[in-house]
Amino acid sequence: MNFLKLFKGAAVAALVAAGPAGWAQAQAPAQAKPNIVIVATGGTIAGAGASSANVNAYQSAVVGVDKLIAAVPELRNVANVRGEQLLQIGSESFNNERWLKLARRVSELLKSNDVDGVVITHGTDTMEETAYLLNLTLKSKKPVVLTGAMRPATALSADGPLNVYNSVIVAASKQAAGLGTLVVMNDEIHSARDVIKTQSLKVETFKSQYGPLGMVVEGEPRFYRAPIRPHTTQSEFDIEQIQSMPETNVVYTYGNMNRTAMDAFIASGTKGLVWAGFGAGSVPDYMDAPLKEARAKGIVLVRTTRLAYGYTVRNGETNDDKNDYVVAEDQTPGKSRILLALAMTKTHDTKELQRIFWKY
Ligand code: DAS
Protein backbone atom coordinates (compact mmCIF):
# COMPACT_ATOMS: atom_id res chain seq x y z
CA MET A 1 0.00 0.00 0.00
CA ASN A 2 1.40 3.36 -0.99
CA PHE A 3 0.96 5.31 2.22
CA LEU A 4 1.51 8.57 0.47
CA LYS A 5 -1.59 8.14 -1.71
CA LEU A 6 -3.56 8.27 1.50
CA PHE A 7 -1.97 11.49 2.52
CA LYS A 8 -4.70 14.03 1.79
CA GLY A 9 -3.05 17.08 3.34
CA ALA A 10 -5.93 19.58 3.38
CA ALA A 11 -4.17 21.86 0.99
CA VAL A 12 -1.81 19.56 -0.87
CA ALA A 13 -3.50 20.80 -4.04
CA ALA A 14 -3.19 24.37 -2.89
CA LEU A 15 0.56 24.39 -2.72
CA VAL A 16 1.73 27.86 -1.83
CA ALA A 17 3.46 29.37 -4.86
CA ALA A 18 7.17 29.54 -4.17
CA GLY A 19 8.54 33.04 -4.40
CA PRO A 20 12.13 34.22 -4.81
CA ALA A 21 14.82 31.97 -3.28
CA GLY A 22 12.25 29.26 -2.65
CA TRP A 23 10.37 31.24 0.00
CA ALA A 24 6.66 30.42 -0.02
CA GLN A 25 5.34 33.97 -0.21
CA ALA A 26 3.24 35.16 2.67
CA GLN A 27 -0.13 36.64 1.74
CA ALA A 28 0.96 40.13 2.72
CA PRO A 29 4.04 41.63 0.99
CA ALA A 30 6.94 39.24 1.68
CA GLN A 31 9.05 41.92 3.34
CA ALA A 32 6.24 42.46 5.90
CA LYS A 33 6.54 38.86 7.12
CA PRO A 34 9.42 37.11 8.84
CA ASN A 35 11.34 34.41 6.97
CA ILE A 36 11.08 31.05 8.72
CA VAL A 37 12.91 27.91 7.65
CA ILE A 38 11.37 24.56 8.53
CA VAL A 39 14.09 21.93 8.93
CA ALA A 40 12.48 18.49 8.73
CA THR A 41 14.05 15.44 10.33
CA GLY A 42 11.25 12.83 10.22
CA GLY A 43 9.17 11.42 13.07
CA THR A 44 5.47 10.76 13.45
CA ILE A 45 4.61 14.20 12.12
CA ALA A 46 5.95 12.82 8.83
CA GLY A 47 4.27 9.48 9.36
CA ALA A 48 1.63 7.70 7.30
CA GLY A 49 -0.78 4.94 8.25
CA ALA A 50 -2.63 2.40 6.13
CA SER A 51 -5.88 4.25 6.84
CA SER A 52 -7.00 7.45 8.52
CA ALA A 53 -8.15 5.34 11.45
CA ASN A 54 -4.55 4.27 12.09
CA VAL A 55 -3.67 6.70 14.82
CA ASN A 56 -0.98 4.68 16.63
CA ALA A 57 0.06 2.19 13.95
CA TYR A 58 1.88 3.83 11.03
CA GLN A 59 5.19 4.19 9.26
CA SER A 60 7.17 7.08 10.72
CA ALA A 61 9.35 9.47 8.66
CA VAL A 62 7.88 9.05 5.16
CA VAL A 63 6.18 12.38 4.37
CA GLY A 64 8.45 15.10 2.99
CA VAL A 65 8.77 18.66 4.29
CA ASP A 66 7.03 20.21 1.26
CA LYS A 67 3.92 18.17 1.99
CA LEU A 68 4.07 19.12 5.67
CA ILE A 69 4.14 22.79 4.64
CA ALA A 70 1.47 22.35 1.97
CA ALA A 71 -0.86 20.83 4.56
CA VAL A 72 -0.91 24.20 6.37
CA PRO A 73 -1.80 26.88 3.80
CA GLU A 74 -2.53 29.21 6.71
CA LEU A 75 1.24 29.60 7.12
CA ARG A 76 1.14 32.22 4.36
CA ASN A 77 -0.69 34.53 6.81
CA VAL A 78 2.17 34.18 9.31
CA ALA A 79 5.51 34.13 7.50
CA ASN A 80 7.50 33.47 4.34
CA VAL A 81 8.30 29.78 4.81
CA ARG A 82 10.69 27.43 3.11
CA GLY A 83 11.49 23.84 3.97
CA GLU A 84 14.65 21.73 4.13
CA GLN A 85 14.68 17.94 4.49
CA LEU A 86 17.81 17.44 6.58
CA LEU A 87 17.01 13.90 7.80
CA GLN A 88 14.10 11.48 7.46
CA ILE A 89 14.34 9.29 10.58
CA GLY A 90 12.41 8.24 13.65
CA SER A 91 13.92 10.37 16.37
CA GLU A 92 14.79 7.27 18.40
CA SER A 93 17.60 7.03 15.82
CA PHE A 94 19.29 10.30 16.73
CA ASN A 95 22.89 9.81 17.80
CA ASN A 96 25.83 12.16 18.36
CA GLU A 97 26.61 12.31 14.63
CA ARG A 98 23.05 13.24 13.62
CA TRP A 99 22.66 15.65 16.54
CA LEU A 100 25.80 17.52 15.54
CA LYS A 101 24.71 17.56 11.88
CA LEU A 102 21.35 19.14 12.85
CA ALA A 103 22.88 21.61 15.30
CA ARG A 104 25.49 22.74 12.76
CA ARG A 105 22.89 23.24 10.03
CA VAL A 106 20.56 25.23 12.31
CA SER A 107 23.52 27.32 13.47
CA GLU A 108 24.41 28.07 9.84
CA LEU A 109 20.80 29.07 9.03
CA LEU A 110 20.62 31.39 12.04
CA LYS A 111 23.66 33.27 10.79
CA SER A 112 21.88 34.15 7.55
CA ASN A 113 20.39 37.65 7.45
CA ASP A 114 17.35 36.44 5.56
CA VAL A 115 16.41 33.87 8.20
CA ASP A 116 14.40 35.20 11.16
CA GLY A 117 13.69 31.91 12.88
CA VAL A 118 13.84 28.15 12.51
CA VAL A 119 11.24 25.45 13.13
CA ILE A 120 12.49 21.86 13.37
CA THR A 121 9.98 19.08 12.74
CA HIS A 122 11.21 16.12 14.76
CA GLY A 123 10.12 12.83 16.26
CA THR A 124 8.80 13.11 19.79
CA ASP A 125 10.93 10.33 21.32
CA THR A 126 14.16 12.35 21.60
CA MET A 127 12.80 15.84 20.96
CA GLU A 128 13.64 16.87 24.53
CA GLU A 129 17.28 15.83 24.16
CA THR A 130 17.70 17.53 20.78
CA ALA A 131 16.06 20.70 22.11
CA TYR A 132 18.32 20.73 25.18
CA LEU A 133 21.47 20.25 23.08
CA LEU A 134 20.46 23.18 20.84
CA ASN A 135 19.50 25.26 23.89
CA LEU A 136 23.05 24.85 25.22
CA THR A 137 25.04 25.25 21.99
CA LEU A 138 23.35 27.66 19.51
CA LYS A 139 24.80 31.19 19.63
CA SER A 140 21.79 33.18 18.44
CA LYS A 141 18.81 34.93 20.00
CA LYS A 142 16.63 34.12 16.98
CA PRO A 143 13.76 31.74 17.86
CA VAL A 144 14.33 28.03 17.30
CA VAL A 145 11.23 25.90 17.85
CA LEU A 146 10.97 22.12 17.77
CA THR A 147 7.67 20.43 17.06
CA GLY A 148 6.27 17.07 16.08
CA ALA A 149 3.14 15.03 16.39
CA MET A 150 1.68 12.11 18.30
CA ARG A 151 -0.54 11.12 15.36
CA PRO A 152 0.69 10.52 11.81
CA ALA A 153 -0.07 12.98 9.02
CA THR A 154 -2.70 10.61 7.57
CA ALA A 155 -4.68 10.17 10.78
CA LEU A 156 -8.07 11.52 11.81
CA SER A 157 -7.37 14.60 13.94
CA ALA A 158 -3.68 14.57 13.07
CA ASP A 159 -2.01 17.00 15.47
CA GLY A 160 0.96 17.79 13.22
CA PRO A 161 -0.52 20.58 11.06
CA LEU A 162 -1.66 22.69 14.02
CA ASN A 163 1.66 22.07 15.76
CA VAL A 164 3.48 23.31 12.65
CA TYR A 165 1.20 26.34 12.41
CA ASN A 166 1.68 27.24 16.09
CA SER A 167 5.42 26.64 15.88
CA VAL A 168 5.85 28.99 12.92
CA ILE A 169 3.76 31.59 14.78
CA VAL A 170 6.11 31.34 17.77
CA ALA A 171 9.27 31.28 15.64
CA ALA A 172 7.98 34.38 13.81
CA SER A 173 7.25 36.28 17.02
CA LYS A 174 9.66 38.81 18.50
CA GLN A 175 8.57 37.74 22.00
CA ALA A 176 10.19 34.33 21.45
CA ALA A 177 13.61 35.87 20.71
CA GLY A 178 16.17 35.27 23.43
CA LEU A 179 14.14 32.63 25.29
CA GLY A 180 16.38 29.78 24.23
CA THR A 181 15.25 26.77 22.24
CA LEU A 182 11.53 26.09 22.56
CA VAL A 183 9.21 23.12 22.08
CA VAL A 184 5.71 23.91 20.82
CA MET A 185 3.26 21.00 21.04
CA ASN A 186 -0.45 20.77 21.75
CA ASP A 187 -0.85 24.59 21.94
CA GLU A 188 1.81 24.89 24.67
CA ILE A 189 5.20 26.64 24.53
CA HIS A 190 7.86 24.88 26.61
CA SER A 191 11.45 25.65 27.48
CA ALA A 192 13.92 23.13 26.07
CA ARG A 193 15.53 22.93 29.51
CA ASP A 194 12.47 21.57 31.30
CA VAL A 195 10.20 19.84 28.77
CA ILE A 196 9.97 16.04 28.66
CA LYS A 197 7.75 13.49 26.90
CA THR A 198 5.61 11.85 29.60
CA GLN A 199 3.15 9.54 27.77
CA SER A 200 3.69 7.27 24.78
CA LEU A 201 0.41 7.94 22.90
CA LYS A 202 -1.34 11.12 24.03
CA VAL A 203 -1.19 14.51 22.26
CA GLU A 204 -0.71 16.21 25.63
CA THR A 205 2.43 14.17 26.33
CA PHE A 206 4.91 17.05 26.66
CA LYS A 207 5.13 18.48 30.18
CA SER A 208 7.57 20.68 32.09
CA GLN A 209 8.22 20.17 35.81
CA TYR A 210 7.62 23.88 36.43
CA GLY A 211 4.99 24.32 33.69
CA PRO A 212 5.06 25.71 30.16
CA LEU A 213 6.35 29.22 29.39
CA GLY A 214 3.07 30.01 27.63
CA MET A 215 0.70 28.88 24.92
CA VAL A 216 -0.63 29.80 21.50
CA VAL A 217 -4.19 31.13 21.51
CA GLU A 218 -6.01 31.88 18.24
CA GLY A 219 -2.73 32.35 16.41
CA GLU A 220 -1.14 34.51 19.11
CA PRO A 221 1.78 33.43 21.32
CA ARG A 222 0.95 34.21 24.94
CA PHE A 223 4.00 34.10 27.25
CA TYR A 224 3.71 34.10 31.06
CA ARG A 225 7.25 33.14 32.12
CA ALA A 226 10.81 33.15 30.83
CA PRO A 227 13.74 30.74 31.44
CA ILE A 228 16.14 31.65 34.23
CA ARG A 229 19.00 29.25 33.54
CA PRO A 230 21.62 30.30 30.92
CA HIS A 231 21.14 29.16 27.32
CA THR A 232 22.22 29.92 23.72
CA THR A 233 24.22 33.17 23.73
CA GLN A 234 24.66 32.97 27.55
CA SER A 235 25.95 29.39 27.45
CA GLU A 236 29.65 28.50 27.59
CA PHE A 237 29.10 25.85 24.90
CA ASP A 238 29.30 26.70 21.20
CA ILE A 239 28.34 24.20 18.50
CA GLU A 240 30.99 25.77 16.23
CA GLN A 241 33.67 24.65 18.73
CA ILE A 242 32.40 21.09 19.15
CA GLN A 243 33.93 18.53 16.78
CA SER A 244 32.67 15.49 18.68
CA MET A 245 31.17 14.54 22.02
CA PRO A 246 32.74 11.96 24.39
CA GLU A 247 31.03 8.61 24.96
CA THR A 248 28.69 8.92 27.95
CA ASN A 249 26.04 6.42 29.04
CA VAL A 250 23.11 6.00 31.42
CA VAL A 251 22.87 3.26 34.04
CA TYR A 252 19.19 2.66 34.77
CA THR A 253 18.35 1.35 38.25
CA TYR A 254 15.75 -1.30 39.16
CA GLY A 255 15.24 -3.79 41.97
CA ASN A 256 17.70 -6.69 41.87
CA MET A 257 19.90 -4.94 39.32
CA ASN A 258 23.58 -5.87 38.99
CA ARG A 259 26.82 -4.38 37.67
CA THR A 260 26.83 -6.09 34.26
CA ALA A 261 25.53 -3.19 32.19
CA MET A 262 27.79 -0.72 33.94
CA ASP A 263 30.83 -2.95 33.51
CA ALA A 264 30.01 -3.24 29.80
CA PHE A 265 29.91 0.55 29.45
CA ILE A 266 33.26 0.78 31.25
CA ALA A 267 34.76 -1.92 29.05
CA SER A 268 33.54 -0.04 25.96
CA GLY A 269 35.48 3.03 27.08
CA THR A 270 32.75 5.30 28.40
CA LYS A 271 34.07 8.55 29.85
CA GLY A 272 31.02 9.39 31.99
CA LEU A 273 28.07 7.57 33.50
CA VAL A 274 24.74 9.07 34.48
CA TRP A 275 23.28 7.09 37.36
CA ALA A 276 19.46 7.09 36.86
CA GLY A 277 18.88 6.29 40.49
CA PHE A 278 15.89 5.31 42.57
CA GLY A 279 14.04 8.25 44.13
CA ALA A 280 16.51 11.11 44.65
CA GLY A 281 19.29 9.19 42.89
CA SER A 282 19.97 6.56 45.54
CA VAL A 283 22.41 3.65 45.19
CA PRO A 284 21.68 0.06 46.37
CA ASP A 285 24.24 -1.18 48.93
CA TYR A 286 25.41 -3.90 46.50
CA MET A 287 26.20 -1.25 43.83
CA ASP A 288 28.19 1.02 46.12
CA ALA A 289 31.50 -0.74 45.49
CA PRO A 290 31.07 -1.01 41.67
CA LEU A 291 30.35 2.73 41.46
CA LYS A 292 33.41 3.57 43.53
CA GLU A 293 35.51 1.27 41.33
CA ALA A 294 34.24 3.11 38.24
CA ARG A 295 35.15 6.46 39.76
CA ALA A 296 38.57 5.12 40.73
CA LYS A 297 39.11 4.31 37.04
CA GLY A 298 38.59 8.00 36.22
CA ILE A 299 35.03 7.64 34.97
CA VAL A 300 32.84 10.62 35.92
CA LEU A 301 29.66 9.66 37.77
CA VAL A 302 26.61 11.93 37.74
CA ARG A 303 23.77 10.98 40.05
CA THR A 304 20.21 11.84 39.11
CA THR A 305 16.75 10.37 39.52
CA ARG A 306 15.11 7.77 37.25
CA LEU A 307 11.80 9.56 37.90
CA ALA A 308 10.20 11.93 35.39
CA TYR A 309 10.47 14.80 37.87
CA GLY A 310 12.57 15.38 40.94
CA TYR A 311 15.74 16.73 42.49
CA THR A 312 18.91 14.89 43.50
CA VAL A 313 20.33 16.32 46.73
CA ARG A 314 24.14 16.48 46.87
CA ASN A 315 25.29 14.43 49.88
CA GLY A 316 21.64 13.45 50.48
CA GLU A 317 21.61 9.65 50.79
CA THR A 318 25.06 9.28 49.21
CA ASN A 319 28.30 10.95 50.26
CA ASP A 320 29.06 12.68 46.95
CA ASP A 321 31.88 14.70 48.44
CA LYS A 322 33.67 11.58 49.71
CA ASN A 323 32.96 9.54 46.55
CA ASP A 324 33.75 12.48 44.22
CA TYR A 325 30.41 12.18 42.42
CA VAL A 326 28.51 14.96 40.59
CA VAL A 327 24.75 15.49 41.05
CA ALA A 328 22.43 16.60 38.23
CA GLU A 329 20.03 18.60 40.41
CA ASP A 330 16.61 18.34 38.68
CA GLN A 331 17.61 17.06 35.26
CA THR A 332 16.37 13.79 33.75
CA PRO A 333 18.86 11.03 32.84
CA GLY A 334 18.62 11.73 29.10
CA LYS A 335 19.26 15.46 29.45
CA SER A 336 21.91 14.91 32.14
CA ARG A 337 23.75 12.78 29.61
CA ILE A 338 23.60 15.57 27.02
CA LEU A 339 24.95 18.12 29.51
CA LEU A 340 27.65 15.72 30.73
CA ALA A 341 28.82 15.04 27.16
CA LEU A 342 29.01 18.77 26.41
CA ALA A 343 30.69 19.55 29.73
CA MET A 344 33.30 16.84 29.13
CA THR A 345 34.31 18.52 25.88
CA LYS A 346 35.70 21.20 28.23
CA THR A 347 36.72 19.47 31.47
CA HIS A 348 36.86 16.19 33.39
CA ASP A 349 37.37 17.99 36.71
CA THR A 350 34.45 17.05 38.99
CA LYS A 351 34.37 20.43 40.75
CA GLU A 352 34.07 22.17 37.37
CA LEU A 353 31.52 19.61 36.22
CA GLN A 354 29.44 20.20 39.35
CA ARG A 355 29.55 23.97 38.69
CA ILE A 356 28.24 23.33 35.20
CA PHE A 357 25.40 21.13 36.46
CA TRP A 358 24.41 23.73 39.07
CA LYS A 359 24.52 26.45 36.36
CA TYR A 360 22.45 24.94 33.56
N1 DAS B 1 9.23 7.09 16.76
C1 DAS B 1 8.76 8.39 17.17
C2 DAS B 1 9.86 9.41 16.89
O1 DAS B 1 10.25 9.58 15.74
C3 DAS B 1 7.55 8.83 16.48
C4 DAS B 1 7.13 10.18 16.98
O2 DAS B 1 6.43 10.19 17.99
O3 DAS B 1 7.52 11.18 16.42
O4 DAS B 1 10.26 10.04 17.85
Short mmCIF file of N, CA, C and O and ligand atoms in Angstrom, two decimals, residues 43-45 58 60 89-92 122-126 149-150 197, ligand 1:
data_model
loop_
_atom_site.label_atom_id
_atom_site.label_comp_id
_atom_site.label_asym_id
_atom_site.label_seq_id
_atom_site.Cartn_x
_atom_site.Cartn_y
_atom_site.Cartn_z
N GLY A 43 10.06 11.59 11.93
CA GLY A 43 9.17 11.42 13.07
C GLY A 43 7.74 11.14 12.68
O GLY A 43 7.39 11.03 11.50
N THR A 44 6.89 11.05 13.67
CA THR A 44 5.47 10.76 13.45
C THR A 44 4.78 11.85 12.66
O THR A 44 3.88 11.59 11.86
N ILE A 45 5.23 13.08 12.85
CA ILE A 45 4.61 14.20 12.12
C ILE A 45 4.71 13.96 10.62
O ILE A 45 3.86 14.42 9.85
N TYR A 58 1.57 3.08 12.26
CA TYR A 58 1.88 3.83 11.03
C TYR A 58 3.37 3.67 10.75
O TYR A 58 4.14 3.18 11.59
N SER A 60 6.66 5.76 10.37
CA SER A 60 7.17 7.08 10.72
C SER A 60 8.14 7.58 9.63
O SER A 60 8.68 6.78 8.87
N ILE A 89 14.14 10.41 9.65
CA ILE A 89 14.34 9.29 10.58
C ILE A 89 13.34 9.36 11.72
O ILE A 89 12.80 10.44 12.03
N GLY A 90 13.10 8.21 12.36
CA GLY A 90 12.41 8.24 13.65
C GLY A 90 13.41 8.83 14.63
O GLY A 90 14.61 8.52 14.58
N SER A 91 12.94 9.66 15.53
CA SER A 91 13.92 10.37 16.37
C SER A 91 14.60 9.46 17.38
O SER A 91 15.62 9.84 17.97
N GLU A 92 14.07 8.23 17.55
CA GLU A 92 14.79 7.27 18.40
C GLU A 92 16.17 6.96 17.79
O GLU A 92 17.04 6.40 18.46
N HIS A 122 10.33 17.09 14.09
CA HIS A 122 11.21 16.12 14.76
C HIS A 122 10.34 15.04 15.40
O HIS A 122 9.20 15.29 15.79
N GLY A 123 10.85 13.85 15.51
CA GLY A 123 10.12 12.83 16.26
C GLY A 123 10.01 13.26 17.72
O GLY A 123 10.82 14.04 18.22
N THR A 124 9.03 12.68 18.40
CA THR A 124 8.80 13.11 19.79
C THR A 124 9.68 12.35 20.78
O THR A 124 9.89 12.81 21.89
N ASP A 125 10.21 11.18 20.36
CA ASP A 125 10.93 10.33 21.32
C ASP A 125 12.17 11.00 21.91
O ASP A 125 12.46 10.86 23.09
N THR A 126 12.94 11.69 21.09
CA THR A 126 14.16 12.35 21.60
C THR A 126 14.11 13.85 21.42
O THR A 126 15.13 14.53 21.53
N ALA A 149 4.54 15.45 16.30
CA ALA A 149 3.14 15.03 16.39
C ALA A 149 3.07 13.69 17.08
O ALA A 149 4.01 12.90 17.05
N MET A 150 1.91 13.43 17.69
CA MET A 150 1.68 12.11 18.30
C MET A 150 0.83 11.25 17.39
O MET A 150 0.66 10.06 17.62
N LYS A 197 8.88 14.29 27.39
CA LYS A 197 7.75 13.49 26.90
C LYS A 197 7.33 12.57 28.05
O LYS A 197 8.15 11.85 28.61
N1 DAS B 1 9.23 7.09 16.76
C1 DAS B 1 8.76 8.39 17.17
C2 DAS B 1 9.86 9.41 16.89
O1 DAS B 1 10.25 9.58 15.74
C3 DAS B 1 7.55 8.83 16.48
C4 DAS B 1 7.13 10.18 16.98
O2 DAS B 1 6.43 10.19 17.99
O3 DAS B 1 7.52 11.18 16.42
O4 DAS B 1 10.26 10.04 17.85
#
